[in-house]
Structure formats: C-alpha cells, structure tokens
CSV table of C-alpha atoms in Angstrom, one decimal:
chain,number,residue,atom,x,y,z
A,1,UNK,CA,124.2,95.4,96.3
A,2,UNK,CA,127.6,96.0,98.4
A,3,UNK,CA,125.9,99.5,99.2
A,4,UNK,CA,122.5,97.9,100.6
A,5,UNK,CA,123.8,94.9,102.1
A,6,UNK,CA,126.4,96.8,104.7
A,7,UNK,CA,123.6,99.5,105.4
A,8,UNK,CA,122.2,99.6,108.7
A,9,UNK,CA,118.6,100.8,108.8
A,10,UNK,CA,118.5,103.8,111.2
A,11,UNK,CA,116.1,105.5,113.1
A,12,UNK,CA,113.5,108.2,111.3
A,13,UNK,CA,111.1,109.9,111.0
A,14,UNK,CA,108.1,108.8,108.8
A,15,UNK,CA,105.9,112.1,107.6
A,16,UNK,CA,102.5,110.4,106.6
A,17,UNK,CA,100.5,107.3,108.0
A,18,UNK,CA,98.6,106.2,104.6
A,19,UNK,CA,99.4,102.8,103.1
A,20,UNK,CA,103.6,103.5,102.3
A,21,UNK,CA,103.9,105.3,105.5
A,22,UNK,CA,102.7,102.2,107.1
A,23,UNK,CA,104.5,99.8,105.5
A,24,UNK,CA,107.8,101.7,106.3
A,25,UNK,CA,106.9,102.0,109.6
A,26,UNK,CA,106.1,98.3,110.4
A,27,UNK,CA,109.3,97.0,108.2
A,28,UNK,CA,111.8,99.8,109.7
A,29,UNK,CA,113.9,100.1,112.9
A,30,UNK,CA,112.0,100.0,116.1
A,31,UNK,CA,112.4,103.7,117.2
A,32,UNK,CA,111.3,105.3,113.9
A,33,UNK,CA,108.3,107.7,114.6
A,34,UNK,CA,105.4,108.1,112.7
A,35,UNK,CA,104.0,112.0,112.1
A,36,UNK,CA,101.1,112.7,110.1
A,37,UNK,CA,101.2,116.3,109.7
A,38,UNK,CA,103.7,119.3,109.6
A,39,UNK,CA,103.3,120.2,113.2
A,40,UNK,CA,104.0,117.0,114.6
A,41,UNK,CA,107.5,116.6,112.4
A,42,UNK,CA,108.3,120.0,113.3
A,43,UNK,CA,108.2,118.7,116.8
A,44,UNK,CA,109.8,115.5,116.5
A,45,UNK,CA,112.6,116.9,114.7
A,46,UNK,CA,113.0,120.1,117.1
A,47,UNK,CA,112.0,118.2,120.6
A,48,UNK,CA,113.2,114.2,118.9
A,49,UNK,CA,111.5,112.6,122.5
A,50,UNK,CA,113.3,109.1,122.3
A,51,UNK,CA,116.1,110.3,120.6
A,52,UNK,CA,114.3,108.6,117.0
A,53,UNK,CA,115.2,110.9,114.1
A,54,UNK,CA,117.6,113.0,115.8
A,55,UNK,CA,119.4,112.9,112.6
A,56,UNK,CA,118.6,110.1,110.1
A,57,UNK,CA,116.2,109.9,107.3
A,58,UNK,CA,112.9,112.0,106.8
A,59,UNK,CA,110.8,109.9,104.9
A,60,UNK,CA,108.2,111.7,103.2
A,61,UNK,CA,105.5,109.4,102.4
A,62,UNK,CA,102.6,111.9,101.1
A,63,UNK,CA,101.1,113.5,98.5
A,64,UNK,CA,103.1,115.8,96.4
A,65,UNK,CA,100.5,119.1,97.2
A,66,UNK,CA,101.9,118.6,101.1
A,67,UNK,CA,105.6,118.7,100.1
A,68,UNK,CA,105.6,122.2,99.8
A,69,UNK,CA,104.3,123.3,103.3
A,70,UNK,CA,107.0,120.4,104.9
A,71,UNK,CA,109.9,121.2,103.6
A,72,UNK,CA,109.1,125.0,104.4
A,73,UNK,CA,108.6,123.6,108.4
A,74,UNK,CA,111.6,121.4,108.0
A,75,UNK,CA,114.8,123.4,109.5
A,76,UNK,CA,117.5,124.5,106.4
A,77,UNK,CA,120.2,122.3,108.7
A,78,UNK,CA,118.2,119.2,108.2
A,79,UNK,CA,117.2,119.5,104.1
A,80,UNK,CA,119.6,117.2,103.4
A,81,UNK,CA,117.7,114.3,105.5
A,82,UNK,CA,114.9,114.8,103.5
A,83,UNK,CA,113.8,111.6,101.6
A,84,UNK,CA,111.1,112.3,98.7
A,85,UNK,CA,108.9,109.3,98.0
A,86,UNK,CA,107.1,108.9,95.0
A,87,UNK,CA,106.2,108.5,91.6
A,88,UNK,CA,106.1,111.7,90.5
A,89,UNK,CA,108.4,114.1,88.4
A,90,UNK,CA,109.9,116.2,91.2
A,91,UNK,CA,113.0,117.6,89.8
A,92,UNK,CA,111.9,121.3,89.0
A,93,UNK,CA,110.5,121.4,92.6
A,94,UNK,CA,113.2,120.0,94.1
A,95,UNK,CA,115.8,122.7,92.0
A,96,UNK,CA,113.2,125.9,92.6
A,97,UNK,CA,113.8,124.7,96.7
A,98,UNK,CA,117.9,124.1,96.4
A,99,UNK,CA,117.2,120.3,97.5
A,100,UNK,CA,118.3,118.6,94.1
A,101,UNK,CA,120.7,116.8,96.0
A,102,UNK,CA,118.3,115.0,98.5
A,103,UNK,CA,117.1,111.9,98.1
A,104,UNK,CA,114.9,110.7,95.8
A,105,UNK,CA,112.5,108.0,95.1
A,106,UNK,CA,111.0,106.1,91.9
A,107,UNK,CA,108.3,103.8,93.7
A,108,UNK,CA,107.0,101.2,91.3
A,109,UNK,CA,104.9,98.9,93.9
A,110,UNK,CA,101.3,98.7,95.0
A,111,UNK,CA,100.1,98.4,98.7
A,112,UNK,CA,95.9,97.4,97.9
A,113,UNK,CA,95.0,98.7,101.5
A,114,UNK,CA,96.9,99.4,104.5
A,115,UNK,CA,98.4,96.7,106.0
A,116,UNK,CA,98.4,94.5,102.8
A,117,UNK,CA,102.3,93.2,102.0
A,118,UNK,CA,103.4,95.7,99.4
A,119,UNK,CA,103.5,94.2,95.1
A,120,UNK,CA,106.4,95.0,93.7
A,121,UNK,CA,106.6,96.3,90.1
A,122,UNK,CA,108.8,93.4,88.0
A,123,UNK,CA,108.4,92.9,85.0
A,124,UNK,CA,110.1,90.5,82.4
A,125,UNK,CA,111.1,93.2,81.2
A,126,UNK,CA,112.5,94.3,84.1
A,127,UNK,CA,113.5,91.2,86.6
A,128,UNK,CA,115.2,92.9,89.0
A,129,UNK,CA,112.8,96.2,89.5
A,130,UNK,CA,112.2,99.2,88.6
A,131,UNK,CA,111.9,100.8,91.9
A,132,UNK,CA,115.1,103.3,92.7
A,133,UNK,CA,116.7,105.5,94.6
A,134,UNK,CA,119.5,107.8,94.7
A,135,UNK,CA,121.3,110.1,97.7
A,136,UNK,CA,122.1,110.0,101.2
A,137,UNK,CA,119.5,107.5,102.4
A,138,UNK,CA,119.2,105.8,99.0
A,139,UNK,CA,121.1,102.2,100.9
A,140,UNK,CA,118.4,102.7,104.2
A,141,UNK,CA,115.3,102.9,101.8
A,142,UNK,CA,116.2,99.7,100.2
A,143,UNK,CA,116.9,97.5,103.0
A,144,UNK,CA,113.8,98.6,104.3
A,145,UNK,CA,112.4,97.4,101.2
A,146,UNK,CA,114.3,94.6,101.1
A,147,UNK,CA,112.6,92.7,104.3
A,148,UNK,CA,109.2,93.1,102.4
A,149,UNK,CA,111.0,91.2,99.2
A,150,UNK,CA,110.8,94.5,97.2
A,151,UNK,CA,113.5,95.8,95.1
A,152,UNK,CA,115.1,99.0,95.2
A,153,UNK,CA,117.8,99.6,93.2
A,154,UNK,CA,120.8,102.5,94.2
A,155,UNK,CA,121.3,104.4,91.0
A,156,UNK,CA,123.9,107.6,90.3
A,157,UNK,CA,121.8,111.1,89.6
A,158,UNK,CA,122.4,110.5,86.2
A,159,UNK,CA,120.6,107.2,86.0
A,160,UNK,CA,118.0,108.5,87.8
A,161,UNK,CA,117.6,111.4,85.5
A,162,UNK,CA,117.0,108.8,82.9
A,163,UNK,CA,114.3,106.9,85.1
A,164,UNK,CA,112.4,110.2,86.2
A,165,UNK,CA,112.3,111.3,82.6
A,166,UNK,CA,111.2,107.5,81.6
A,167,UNK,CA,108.5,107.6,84.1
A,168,UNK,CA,107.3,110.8,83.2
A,169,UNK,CA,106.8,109.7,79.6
A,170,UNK,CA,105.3,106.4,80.7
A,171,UNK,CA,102.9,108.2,82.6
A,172,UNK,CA,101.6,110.5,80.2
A,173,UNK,CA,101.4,108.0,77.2
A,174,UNK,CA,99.4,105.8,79.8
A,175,UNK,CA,97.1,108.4,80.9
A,176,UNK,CA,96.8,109.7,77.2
A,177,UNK,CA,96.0,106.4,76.3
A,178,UNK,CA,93.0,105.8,78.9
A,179,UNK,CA,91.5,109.4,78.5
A,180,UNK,CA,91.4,108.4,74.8
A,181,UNK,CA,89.8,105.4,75.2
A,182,UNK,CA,87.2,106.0,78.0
C-alpha cells in the first residue's frame, strides 16, 4: 500500500487499443500515447513526439500471439520498460527472451465492451483482489487501477510464482471442466 500510494503515474506508452488498452488510456496520465501496432511503438519509442514514453512504462495490452513480434521491435535498452498484461502463463516466454525480470501482470477483471468501467475479480474468498503485479512498474499499474476502484496488489517474484502457477491450474481445471460438460 505504502508502495502504490507514493507512486506517481508517469507517462507511457499503451501497445493496443482494445478494451484494457482503453481503459488504461482514459484512467492514466494525460500524455500517455496510444499505438496499436508494432510500427507505430517502434516510432513512439525511437521518435517519442511529446516527449510521452520517453522512458516509462510499455504497457502491453494485447494478445499473447503479438508479444513475440513487439518485444523483437522493442530496442534491448528499453526491455526493462516492458509491462506484460495478462492472464496468461508467460514465464517460459519471458525466460527463452531474457525478460524474466520485467513486469508482469495477473489481470482478474472484466471490461464487457470498450468503454464500459472495468469489474474487478473479488471474491469472498478473496476481498481484497486477486489482480497483481510485480517489477519496475508494478506501483504505476495499480494506481492506474486504483482510480477505476480496481485492485492490484504489488507482490515479490516469488508470490507471483505462486499466483501464475495458481492461475494456470485454475484455468485448465475450468476449461477441463466446460469441454467435459458441453
């Protein structure tokens, strides 16, 4: 909490303009940009007009078959920038490309339709969220998420080890579970 509440939100660069990309746009600091493919962040981060993104964050709000290609267009001296968001289990990818130590998310929210305010994923189980983060820009992705009312907890890699690998067994135990009942 210490951690998020002295953050100050600085100026990025959001890769993807779906419903997350969006929503970090419209709840983040007035000069972050907004790229939706590889060439335009390549040029933000080469040519930064504005001076937004010159060296904070790279949110990557997309698909994890485009994370390849942007990382590859994303110079070696700015890797450490990069900000994976998701759901997914990244951490193979992320050691096969030297980026362990980036930051990482675990999003547990829903956005219905861009533009919608974002649901966030408590549970009674779970009251204060499962949503989490851990690196460089783990405090500046949850006060973003913090002026939508979401939560985002700041976790060490080891606790996020333990979330990833929870997620991924949540995941497949739900998805086993549908396929085997229609």
């Amino acid at each position: 909490e210490v951690q998020i509440a002295s953050a100050e939100i600085v100026s990025a660069i959001i890769v993807g303009d779906g419903r997350v990309g969006h929503m970090m746009k419209v709840n983040g600091d007035n000069s972050d940009v907004m790229v939706r493919s590889t060439s335009e962040m390549k040029f933000q981060i080469n040519k930064n007009p504005g001076g937004s993104g010159k060296d904070g964050p790279i949110y990557l709000c997309v698909p994890n078959s485009a994370l390849e290609e942007l990382v590859k267009a994303c110079p070696e001296e700015r890797h450490k920038d990069l900000v994976f968001m998701g759901s997914g289990n990244l951490g193979d990818f992320l050691e096969s490309k030297g980026l362990s130590d980036c930051t990482q998310a675990l999003i547990y929210f829903v956005i219905s339709k861009q533009g919608d305010a974002p649901v966030d994923g408590i549970t009674s189980l779970n009251p204060e969220g499962l949503s989490c983060a851990v690196g460089r820009w783990a405090p500046d992705l949850a006060k973003r998420l913090r002026k939508v009312n979401m939560s985002c907890n700041i976790l060490t890699p080891e606790q996020f080890e333990v979330s990833r690998l929870e997620r991924l067994v949540w995941t497949c135990s739900v998805h086993l579970v549908a396929k085997a009942n229609g």
